[in-house]
mmCIF file with all atom_site columns, C-alpha atoms in Angstrom:
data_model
loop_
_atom_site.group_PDB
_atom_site.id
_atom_site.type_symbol
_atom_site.label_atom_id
_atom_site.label_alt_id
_atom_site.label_comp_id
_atom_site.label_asym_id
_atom_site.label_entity_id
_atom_site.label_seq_id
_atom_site.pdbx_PDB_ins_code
_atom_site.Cartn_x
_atom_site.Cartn_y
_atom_site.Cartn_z
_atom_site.occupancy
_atom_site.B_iso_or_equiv
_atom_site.pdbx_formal_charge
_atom_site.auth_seq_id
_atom_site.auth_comp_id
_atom_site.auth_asym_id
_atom_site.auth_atom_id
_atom_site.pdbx_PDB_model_num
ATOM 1   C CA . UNK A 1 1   ? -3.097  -139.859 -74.195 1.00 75.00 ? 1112 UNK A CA 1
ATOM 2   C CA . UNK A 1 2   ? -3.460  -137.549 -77.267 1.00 82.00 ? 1113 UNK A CA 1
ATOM 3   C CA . UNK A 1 3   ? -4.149  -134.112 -77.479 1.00 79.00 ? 1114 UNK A CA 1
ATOM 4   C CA . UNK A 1 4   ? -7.783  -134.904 -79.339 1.00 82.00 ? 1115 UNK A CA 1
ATOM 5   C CA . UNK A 1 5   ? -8.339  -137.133 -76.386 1.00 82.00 ? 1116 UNK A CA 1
ATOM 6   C CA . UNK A 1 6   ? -9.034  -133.953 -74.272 1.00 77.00 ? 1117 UNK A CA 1
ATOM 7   C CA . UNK A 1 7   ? -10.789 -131.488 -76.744 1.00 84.00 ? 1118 UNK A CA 1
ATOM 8   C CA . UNK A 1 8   ? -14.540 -131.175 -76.585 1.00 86.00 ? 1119 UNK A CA 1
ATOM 9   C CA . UNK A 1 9   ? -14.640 -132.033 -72.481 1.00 84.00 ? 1120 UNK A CA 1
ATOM 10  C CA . UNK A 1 10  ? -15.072 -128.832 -70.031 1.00 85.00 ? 1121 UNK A CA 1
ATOM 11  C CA . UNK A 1 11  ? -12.108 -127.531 -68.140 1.00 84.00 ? 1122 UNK A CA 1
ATOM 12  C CA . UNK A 1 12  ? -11.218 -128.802 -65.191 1.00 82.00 ? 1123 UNK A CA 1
ATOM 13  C CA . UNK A 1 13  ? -10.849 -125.805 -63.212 1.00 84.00 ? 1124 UNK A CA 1
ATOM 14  C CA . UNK A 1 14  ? -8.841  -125.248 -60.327 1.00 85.00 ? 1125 UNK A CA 1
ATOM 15  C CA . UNK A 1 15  ? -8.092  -127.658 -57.527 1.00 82.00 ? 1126 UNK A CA 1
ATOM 16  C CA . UNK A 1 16  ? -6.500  -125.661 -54.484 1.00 83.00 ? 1127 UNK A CA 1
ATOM 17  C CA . UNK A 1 17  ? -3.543  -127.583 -53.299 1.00 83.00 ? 1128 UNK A CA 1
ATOM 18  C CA . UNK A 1 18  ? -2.430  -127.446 -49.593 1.00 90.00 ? 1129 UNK A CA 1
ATOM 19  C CA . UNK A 1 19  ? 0.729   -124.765 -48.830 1.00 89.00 ? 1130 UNK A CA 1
ATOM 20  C CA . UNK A 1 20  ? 2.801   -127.472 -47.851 1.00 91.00 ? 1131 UNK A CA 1
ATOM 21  C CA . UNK A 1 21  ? 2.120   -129.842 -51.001 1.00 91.00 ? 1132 UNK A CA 1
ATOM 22  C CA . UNK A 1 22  ? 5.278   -129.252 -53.984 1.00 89.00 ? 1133 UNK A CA 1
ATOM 23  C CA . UNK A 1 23  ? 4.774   -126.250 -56.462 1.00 84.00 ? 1134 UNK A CA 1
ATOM 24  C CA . UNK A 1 24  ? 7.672   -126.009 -58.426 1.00 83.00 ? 1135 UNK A CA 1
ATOM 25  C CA . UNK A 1 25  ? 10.737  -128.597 -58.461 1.00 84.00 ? 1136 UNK A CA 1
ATOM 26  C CA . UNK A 1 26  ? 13.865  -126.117 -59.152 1.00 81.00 ? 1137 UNK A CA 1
ATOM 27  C CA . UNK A 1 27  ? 17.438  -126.933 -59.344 1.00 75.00 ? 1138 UNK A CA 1
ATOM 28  C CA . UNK A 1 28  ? 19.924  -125.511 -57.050 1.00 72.00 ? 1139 UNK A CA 1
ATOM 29  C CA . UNK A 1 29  ? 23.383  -123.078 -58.215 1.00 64.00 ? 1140 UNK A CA 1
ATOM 30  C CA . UNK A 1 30  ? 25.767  -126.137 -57.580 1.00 68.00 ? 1141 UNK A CA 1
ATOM 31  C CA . UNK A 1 31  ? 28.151  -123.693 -55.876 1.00 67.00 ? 1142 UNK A CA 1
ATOM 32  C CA . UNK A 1 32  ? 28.765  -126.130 -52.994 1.00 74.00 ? 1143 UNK A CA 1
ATOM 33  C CA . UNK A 1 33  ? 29.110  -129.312 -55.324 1.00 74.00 ? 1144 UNK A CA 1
ATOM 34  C CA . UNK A 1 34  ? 26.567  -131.091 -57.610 1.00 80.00 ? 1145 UNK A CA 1
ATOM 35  C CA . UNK A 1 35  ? 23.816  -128.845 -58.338 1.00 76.00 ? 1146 UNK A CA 1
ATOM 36  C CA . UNK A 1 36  ? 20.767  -130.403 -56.359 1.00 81.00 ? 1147 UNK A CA 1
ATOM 37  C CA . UNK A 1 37  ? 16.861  -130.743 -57.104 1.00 84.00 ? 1148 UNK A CA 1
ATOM 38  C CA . UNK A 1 38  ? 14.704  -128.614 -54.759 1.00 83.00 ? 1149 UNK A CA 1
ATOM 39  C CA . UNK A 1 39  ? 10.659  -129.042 -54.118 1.00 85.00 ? 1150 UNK A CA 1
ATOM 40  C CA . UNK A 1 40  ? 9.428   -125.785 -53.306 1.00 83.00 ? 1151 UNK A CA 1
ATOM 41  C CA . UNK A 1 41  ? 5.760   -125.565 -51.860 1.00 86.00 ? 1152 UNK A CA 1
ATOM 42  C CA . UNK A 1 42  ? 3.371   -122.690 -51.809 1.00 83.00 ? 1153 UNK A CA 1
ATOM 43  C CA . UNK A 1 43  ? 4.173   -121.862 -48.552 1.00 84.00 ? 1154 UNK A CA 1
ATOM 44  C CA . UNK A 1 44  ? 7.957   -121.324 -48.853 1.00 81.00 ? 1155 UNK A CA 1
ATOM 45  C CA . UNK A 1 45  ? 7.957   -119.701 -52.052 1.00 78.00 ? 1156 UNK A CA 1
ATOM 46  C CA . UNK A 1 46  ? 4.922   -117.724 -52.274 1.00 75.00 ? 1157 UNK A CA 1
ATOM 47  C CA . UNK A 1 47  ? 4.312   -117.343 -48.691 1.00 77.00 ? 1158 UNK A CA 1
ATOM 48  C CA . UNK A 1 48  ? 7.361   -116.434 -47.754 1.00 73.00 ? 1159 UNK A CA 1
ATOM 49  C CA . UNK A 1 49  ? 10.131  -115.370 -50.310 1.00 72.00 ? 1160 UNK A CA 1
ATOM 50  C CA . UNK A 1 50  ? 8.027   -114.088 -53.180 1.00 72.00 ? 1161 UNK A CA 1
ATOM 51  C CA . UNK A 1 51  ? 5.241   -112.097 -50.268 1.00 72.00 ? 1162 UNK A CA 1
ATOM 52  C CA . UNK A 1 52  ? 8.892   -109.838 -49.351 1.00 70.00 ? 1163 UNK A CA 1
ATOM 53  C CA . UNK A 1 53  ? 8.621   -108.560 -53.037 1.00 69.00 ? 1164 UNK A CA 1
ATOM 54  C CA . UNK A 1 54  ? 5.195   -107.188 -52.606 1.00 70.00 ? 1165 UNK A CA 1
ATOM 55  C CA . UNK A 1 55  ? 6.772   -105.205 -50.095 1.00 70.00 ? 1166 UNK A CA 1
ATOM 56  C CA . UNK A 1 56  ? 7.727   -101.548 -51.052 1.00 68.00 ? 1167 UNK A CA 1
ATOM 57  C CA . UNK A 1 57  ? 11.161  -101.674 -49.640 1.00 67.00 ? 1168 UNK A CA 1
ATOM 58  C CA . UNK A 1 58  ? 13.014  -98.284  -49.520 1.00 62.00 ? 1169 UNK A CA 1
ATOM 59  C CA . UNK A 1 59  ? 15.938  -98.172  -52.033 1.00 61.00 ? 1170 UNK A CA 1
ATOM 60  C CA . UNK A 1 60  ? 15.494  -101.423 -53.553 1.00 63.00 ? 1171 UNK A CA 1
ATOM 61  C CA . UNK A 1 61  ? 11.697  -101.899 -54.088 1.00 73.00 ? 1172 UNK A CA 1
ATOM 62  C CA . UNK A 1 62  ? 10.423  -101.421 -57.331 1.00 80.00 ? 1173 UNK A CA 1
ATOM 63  C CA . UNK A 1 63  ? 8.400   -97.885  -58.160 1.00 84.00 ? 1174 UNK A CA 1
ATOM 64  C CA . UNK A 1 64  ? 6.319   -97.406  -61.013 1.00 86.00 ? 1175 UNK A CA 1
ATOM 65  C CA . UNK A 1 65  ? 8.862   -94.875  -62.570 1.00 91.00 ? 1176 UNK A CA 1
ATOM 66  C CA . UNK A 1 66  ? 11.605  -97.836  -63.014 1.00 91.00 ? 1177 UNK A CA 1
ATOM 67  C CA . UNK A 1 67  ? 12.459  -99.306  -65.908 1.00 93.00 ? 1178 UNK A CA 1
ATOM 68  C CA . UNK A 1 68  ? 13.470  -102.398 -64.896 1.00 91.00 ? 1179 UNK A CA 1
ATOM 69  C CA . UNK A 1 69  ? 15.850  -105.085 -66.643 1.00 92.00 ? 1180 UNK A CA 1
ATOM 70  C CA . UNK A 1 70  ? 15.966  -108.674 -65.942 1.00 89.00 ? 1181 UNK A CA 1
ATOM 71  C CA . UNK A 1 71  ? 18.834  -111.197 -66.932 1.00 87.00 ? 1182 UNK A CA 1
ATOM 72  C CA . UNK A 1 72  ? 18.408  -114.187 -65.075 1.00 81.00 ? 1183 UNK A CA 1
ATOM 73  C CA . UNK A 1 73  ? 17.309  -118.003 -65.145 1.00 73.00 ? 1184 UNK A CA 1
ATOM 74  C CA . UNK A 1 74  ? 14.303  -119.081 -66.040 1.00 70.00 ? 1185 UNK A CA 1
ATOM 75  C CA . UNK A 1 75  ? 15.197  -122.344 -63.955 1.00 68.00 ? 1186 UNK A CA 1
ATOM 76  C CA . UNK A 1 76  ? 16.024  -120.616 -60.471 1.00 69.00 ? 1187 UNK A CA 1
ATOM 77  C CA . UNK A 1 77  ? 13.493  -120.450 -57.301 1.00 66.00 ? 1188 UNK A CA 1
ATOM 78  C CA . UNK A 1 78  ? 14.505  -116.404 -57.463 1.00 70.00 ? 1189 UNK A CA 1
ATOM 79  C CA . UNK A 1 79  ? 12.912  -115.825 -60.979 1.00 75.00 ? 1190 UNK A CA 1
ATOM 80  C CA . UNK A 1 80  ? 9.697   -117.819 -60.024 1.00 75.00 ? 1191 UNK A CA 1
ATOM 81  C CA . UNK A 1 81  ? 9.187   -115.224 -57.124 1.00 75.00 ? 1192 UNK A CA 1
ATOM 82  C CA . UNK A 1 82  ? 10.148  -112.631 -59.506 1.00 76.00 ? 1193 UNK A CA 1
ATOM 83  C CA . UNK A 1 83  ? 7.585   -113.698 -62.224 1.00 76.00 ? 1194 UNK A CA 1
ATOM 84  C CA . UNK A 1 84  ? 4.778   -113.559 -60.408 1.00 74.00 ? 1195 UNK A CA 1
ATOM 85  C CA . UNK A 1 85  ? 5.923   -110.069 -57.776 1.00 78.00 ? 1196 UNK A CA 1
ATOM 86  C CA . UNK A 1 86  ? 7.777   -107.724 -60.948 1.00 81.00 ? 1197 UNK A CA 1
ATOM 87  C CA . UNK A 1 87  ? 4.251   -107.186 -63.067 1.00 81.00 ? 1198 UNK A CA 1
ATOM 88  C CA . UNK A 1 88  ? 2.143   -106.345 -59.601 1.00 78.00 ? 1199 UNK A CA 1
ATOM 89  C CA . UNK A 1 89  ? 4.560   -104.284 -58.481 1.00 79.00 ? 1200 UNK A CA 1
ATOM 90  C CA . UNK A 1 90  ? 4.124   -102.219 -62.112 1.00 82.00 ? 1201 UNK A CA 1
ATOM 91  C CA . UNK A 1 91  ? 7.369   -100.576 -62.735 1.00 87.00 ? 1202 UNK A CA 1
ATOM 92  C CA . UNK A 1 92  ? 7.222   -98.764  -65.998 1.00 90.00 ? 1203 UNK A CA 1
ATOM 93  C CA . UNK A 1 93  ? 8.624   -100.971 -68.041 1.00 92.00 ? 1204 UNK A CA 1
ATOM 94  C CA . UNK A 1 94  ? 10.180  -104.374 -67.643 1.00 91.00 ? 1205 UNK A CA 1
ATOM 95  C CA . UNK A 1 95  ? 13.326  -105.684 -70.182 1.00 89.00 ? 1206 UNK A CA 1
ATOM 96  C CA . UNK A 1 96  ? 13.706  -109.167 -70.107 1.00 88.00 ? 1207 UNK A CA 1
ATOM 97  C CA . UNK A 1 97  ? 16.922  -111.037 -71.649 1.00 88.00 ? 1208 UNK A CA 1
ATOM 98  C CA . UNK A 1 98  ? 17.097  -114.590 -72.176 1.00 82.00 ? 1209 UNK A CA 1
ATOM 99  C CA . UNK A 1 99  ? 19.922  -114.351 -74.374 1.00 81.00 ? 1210 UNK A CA 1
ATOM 100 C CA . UNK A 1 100 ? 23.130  -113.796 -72.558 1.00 77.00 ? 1211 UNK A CA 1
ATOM 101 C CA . UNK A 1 101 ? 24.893  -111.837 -75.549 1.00 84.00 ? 1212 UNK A CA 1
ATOM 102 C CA . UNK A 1 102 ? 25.697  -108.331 -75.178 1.00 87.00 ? 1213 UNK A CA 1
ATOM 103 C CA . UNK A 1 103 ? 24.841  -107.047 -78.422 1.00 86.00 ? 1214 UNK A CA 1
ATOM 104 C CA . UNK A 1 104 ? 21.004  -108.018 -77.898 1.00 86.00 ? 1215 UNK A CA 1
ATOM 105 C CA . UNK A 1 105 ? 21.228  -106.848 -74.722 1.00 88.00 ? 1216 UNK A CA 1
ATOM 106 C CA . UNK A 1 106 ? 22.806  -103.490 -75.881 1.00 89.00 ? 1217 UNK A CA 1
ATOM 107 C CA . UNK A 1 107 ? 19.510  -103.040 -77.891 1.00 88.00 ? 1218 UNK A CA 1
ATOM 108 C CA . UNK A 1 108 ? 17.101  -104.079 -75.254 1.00 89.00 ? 1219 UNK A CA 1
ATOM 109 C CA . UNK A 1 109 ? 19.057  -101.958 -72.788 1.00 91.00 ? 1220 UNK A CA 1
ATOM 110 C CA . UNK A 1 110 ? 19.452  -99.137  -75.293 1.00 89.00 ? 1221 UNK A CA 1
ATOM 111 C CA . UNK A 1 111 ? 15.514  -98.535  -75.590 1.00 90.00 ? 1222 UNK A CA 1
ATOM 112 C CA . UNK A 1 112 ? 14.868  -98.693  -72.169 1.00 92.00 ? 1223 UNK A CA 1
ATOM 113 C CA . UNK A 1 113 ? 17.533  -97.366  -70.238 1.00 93.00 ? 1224 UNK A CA 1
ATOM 114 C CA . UNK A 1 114 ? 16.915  -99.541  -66.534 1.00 94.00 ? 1225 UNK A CA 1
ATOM 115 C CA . UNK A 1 115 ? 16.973  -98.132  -63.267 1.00 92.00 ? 1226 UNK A CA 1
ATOM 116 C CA . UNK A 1 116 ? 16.757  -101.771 -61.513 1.00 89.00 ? 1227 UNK A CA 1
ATOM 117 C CA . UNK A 1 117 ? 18.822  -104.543 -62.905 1.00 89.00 ? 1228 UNK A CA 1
ATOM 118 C CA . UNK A 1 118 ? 18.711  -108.204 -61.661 1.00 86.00 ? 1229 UNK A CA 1
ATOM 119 C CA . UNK A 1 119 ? 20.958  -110.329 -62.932 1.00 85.00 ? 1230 UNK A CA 1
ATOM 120 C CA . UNK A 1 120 ? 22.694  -113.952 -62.715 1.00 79.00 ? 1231 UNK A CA 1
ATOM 121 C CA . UNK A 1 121 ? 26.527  -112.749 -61.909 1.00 79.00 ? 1232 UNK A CA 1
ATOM 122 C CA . UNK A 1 122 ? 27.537  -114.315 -65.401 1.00 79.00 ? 1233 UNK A CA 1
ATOM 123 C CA . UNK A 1 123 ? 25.232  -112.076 -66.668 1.00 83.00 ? 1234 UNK A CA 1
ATOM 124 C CA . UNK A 1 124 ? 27.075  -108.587 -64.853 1.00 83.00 ? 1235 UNK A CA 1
ATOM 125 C CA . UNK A 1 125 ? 30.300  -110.082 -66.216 1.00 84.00 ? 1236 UNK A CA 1
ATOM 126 C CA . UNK A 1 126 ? 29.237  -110.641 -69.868 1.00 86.00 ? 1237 UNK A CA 1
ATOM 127 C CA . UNK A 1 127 ? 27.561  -107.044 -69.842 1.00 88.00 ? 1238 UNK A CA 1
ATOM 128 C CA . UNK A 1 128 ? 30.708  -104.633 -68.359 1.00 87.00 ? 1239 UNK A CA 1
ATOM 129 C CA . UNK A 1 129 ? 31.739  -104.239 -71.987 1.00 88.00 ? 1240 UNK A CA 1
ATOM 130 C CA . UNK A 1 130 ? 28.583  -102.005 -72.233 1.00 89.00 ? 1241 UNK A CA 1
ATOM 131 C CA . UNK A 1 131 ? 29.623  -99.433  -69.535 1.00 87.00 ? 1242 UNK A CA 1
ATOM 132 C CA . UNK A 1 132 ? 32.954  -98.718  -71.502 1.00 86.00 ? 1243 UNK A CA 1
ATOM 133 C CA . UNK A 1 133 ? 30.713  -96.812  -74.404 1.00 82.00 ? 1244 UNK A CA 1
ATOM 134 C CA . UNK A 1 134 ? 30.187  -92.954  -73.866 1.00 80.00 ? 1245 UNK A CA 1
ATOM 135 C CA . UNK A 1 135 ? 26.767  -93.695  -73.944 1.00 85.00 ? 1246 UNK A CA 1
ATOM 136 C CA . UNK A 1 136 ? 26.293  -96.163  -71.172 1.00 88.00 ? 1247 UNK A CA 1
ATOM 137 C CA . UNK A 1 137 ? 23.106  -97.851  -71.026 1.00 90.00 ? 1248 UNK A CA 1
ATOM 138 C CA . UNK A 1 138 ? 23.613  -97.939  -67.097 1.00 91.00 ? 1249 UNK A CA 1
ATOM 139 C CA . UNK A 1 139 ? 23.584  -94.530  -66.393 1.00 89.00 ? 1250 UNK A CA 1
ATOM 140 C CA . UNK A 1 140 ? 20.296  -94.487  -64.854 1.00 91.00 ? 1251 UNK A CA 1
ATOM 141 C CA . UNK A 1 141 ? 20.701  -97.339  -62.821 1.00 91.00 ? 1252 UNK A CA 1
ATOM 142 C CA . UNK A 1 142 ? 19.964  -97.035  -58.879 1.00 88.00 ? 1253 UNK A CA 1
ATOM 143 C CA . UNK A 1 143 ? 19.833  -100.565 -57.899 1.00 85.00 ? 1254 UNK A CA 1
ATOM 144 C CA . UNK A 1 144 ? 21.516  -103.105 -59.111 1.00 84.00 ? 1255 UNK A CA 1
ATOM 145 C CA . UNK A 1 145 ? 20.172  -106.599 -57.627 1.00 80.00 ? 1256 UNK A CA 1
ATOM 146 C CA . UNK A 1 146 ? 21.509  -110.352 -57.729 1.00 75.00 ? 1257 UNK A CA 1
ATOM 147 C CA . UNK A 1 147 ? 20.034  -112.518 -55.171 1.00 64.00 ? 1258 UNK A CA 1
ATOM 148 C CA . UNK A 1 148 ? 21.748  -115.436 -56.169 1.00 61.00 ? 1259 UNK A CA 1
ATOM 149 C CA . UNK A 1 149 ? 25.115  -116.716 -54.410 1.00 53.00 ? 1260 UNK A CA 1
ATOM 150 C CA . UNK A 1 150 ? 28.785  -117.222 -55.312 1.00 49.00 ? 1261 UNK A CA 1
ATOM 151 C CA . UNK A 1 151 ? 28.893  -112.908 -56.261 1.00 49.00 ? 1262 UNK A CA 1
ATOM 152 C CA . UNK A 1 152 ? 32.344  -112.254 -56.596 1.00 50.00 ? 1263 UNK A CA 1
ATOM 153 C CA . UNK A 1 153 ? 32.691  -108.773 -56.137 1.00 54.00 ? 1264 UNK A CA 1
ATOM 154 C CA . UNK A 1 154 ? 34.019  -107.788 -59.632 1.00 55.00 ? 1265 UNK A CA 1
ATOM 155 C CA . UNK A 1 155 ? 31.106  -109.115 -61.129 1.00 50.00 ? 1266 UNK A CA 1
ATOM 156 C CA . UNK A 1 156 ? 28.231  -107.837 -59.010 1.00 50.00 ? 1267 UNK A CA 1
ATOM 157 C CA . UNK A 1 157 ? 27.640  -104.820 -61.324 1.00 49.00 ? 1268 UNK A CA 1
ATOM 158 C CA . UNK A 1 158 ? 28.714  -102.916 -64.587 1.00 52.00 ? 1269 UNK A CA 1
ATOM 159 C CA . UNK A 1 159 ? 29.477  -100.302 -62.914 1.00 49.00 ? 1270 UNK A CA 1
ATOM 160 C CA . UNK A 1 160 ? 32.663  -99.222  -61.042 1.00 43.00 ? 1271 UNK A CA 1
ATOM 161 C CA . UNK A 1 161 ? 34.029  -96.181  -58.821 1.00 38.00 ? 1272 UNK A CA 1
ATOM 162 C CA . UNK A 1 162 ? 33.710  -95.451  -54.986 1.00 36.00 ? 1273 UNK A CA 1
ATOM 163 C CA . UNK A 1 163 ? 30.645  -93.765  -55.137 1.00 35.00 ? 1274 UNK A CA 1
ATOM 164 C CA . UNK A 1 164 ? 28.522  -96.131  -57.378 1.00 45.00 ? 1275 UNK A CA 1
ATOM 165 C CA . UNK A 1 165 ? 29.688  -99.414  -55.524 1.00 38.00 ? 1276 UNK A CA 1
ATOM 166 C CA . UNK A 1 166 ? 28.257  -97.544  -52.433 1.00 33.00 ? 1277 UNK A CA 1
ATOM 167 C CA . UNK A 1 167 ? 25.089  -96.527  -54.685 1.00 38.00 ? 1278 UNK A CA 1
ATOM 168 C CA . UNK A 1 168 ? 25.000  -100.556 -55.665 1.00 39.00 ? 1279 UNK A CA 1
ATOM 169 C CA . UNK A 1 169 ? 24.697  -101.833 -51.964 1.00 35.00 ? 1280 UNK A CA 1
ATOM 170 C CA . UNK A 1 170 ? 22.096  -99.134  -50.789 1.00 36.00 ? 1281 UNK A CA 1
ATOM 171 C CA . UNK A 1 171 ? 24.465  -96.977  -48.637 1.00 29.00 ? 1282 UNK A CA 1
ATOM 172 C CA . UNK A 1 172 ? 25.349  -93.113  -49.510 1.00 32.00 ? 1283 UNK A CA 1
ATOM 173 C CA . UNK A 1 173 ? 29.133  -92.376  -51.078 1.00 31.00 ? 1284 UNK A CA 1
ATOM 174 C CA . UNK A 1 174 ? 31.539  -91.872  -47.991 1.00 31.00 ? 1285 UNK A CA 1
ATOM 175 C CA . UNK A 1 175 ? 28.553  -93.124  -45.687 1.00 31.00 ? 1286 UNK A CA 1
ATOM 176 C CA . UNK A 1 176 ? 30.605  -95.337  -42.954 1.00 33.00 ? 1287 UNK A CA 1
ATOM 177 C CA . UNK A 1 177 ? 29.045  -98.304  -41.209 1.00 32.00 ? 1288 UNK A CA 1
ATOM 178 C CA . UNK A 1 178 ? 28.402  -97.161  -37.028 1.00 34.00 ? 1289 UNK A CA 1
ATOM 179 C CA . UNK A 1 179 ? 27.775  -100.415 -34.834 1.00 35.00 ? 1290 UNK A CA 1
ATOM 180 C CA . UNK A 1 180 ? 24.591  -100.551 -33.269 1.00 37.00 ? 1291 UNK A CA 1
ATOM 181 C CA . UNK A 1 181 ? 24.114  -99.479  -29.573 1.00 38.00 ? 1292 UNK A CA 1
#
């Protein structure tokens, strides 16, 4: 087939699939071996994972004051979900960096300072250098968010101290975990 094989004929239009029928083939984070090939259907991406986004979540939803700033993989399950929830939920303004390198990210980050930052854990490790500056473009940050497994600790945000590690994981500073009754 060529691409003038299909000019001059009408569009097709949709064709509704069934919620169980494959979306989106994805590839999984190979932390537990050989990174694997996952079907995802409408059902449990949209249906379930990306329909928790929509959902304005004290502390770590989105508001439409955020300035949000997005480092992650264009090839991961998370970022579909993320794609289609991020630009309904209407923050501000949304930073996206495909790049990896700090310096672009320094300008990106620089012009819109982020309030929410979702990134692959690479990402958090390749960007601490930016928190060392007087000026750090995290200042403003209130959630920092990486859904994606194999966090080590170290990396899970630019940030460090007592008070914004609590900040990072949605408690208070000094706040103290109570067991339920």
């Amino acid at each position: 087939m060529r691409v003038d094989d299909l000019t001059g004929h009408p569009d097709p239009g949709p064709h509704p699939r069934d919620d169980d029928a494959p979306l989106v083939v994805i590839h999984t984070s190979g932390t537990t071996g050989v990174p694997k090939l996952v079907a995802h259907t409408t059902r449990t991406l949209v249906h379930h994972l990306a329909r928790f986004e929509t959902l304005p979540v004290p502390r770590i939803g989105l508001r439409r004051d955020d300035s949000l700033f997005n480092a992650s993989s264009y090839a991961h399950g998370r970022t579909i979900c993320w794609t289609a929830v991020a630009p309904v939920r209407a923050p501000r303004h949304i930073t996206l960096d495909s790049t990896g390198r700090p310096e672009t990210a320094d300008l990106l980050l620089r012009a819109h300072p982020p309030t929410v930052v979702e990134a692959l854990p690479a990402r958090y490790v390749r960007l601490r250098p930016l928190t060392r500056r007087l000026d750090n473009p995290f200042r403003d940050v209130r959630t920092y968010i990486s859904t994606y497994d194999a966090v080590h600790p170290r990396s899970s945000a630019p940030t460090s101290g007592p008070a914004r590690g609590a900040a990072r994981c949605g408690c208070r500073a000094g706040a103290r975990a109570r067991p339920a009754r």
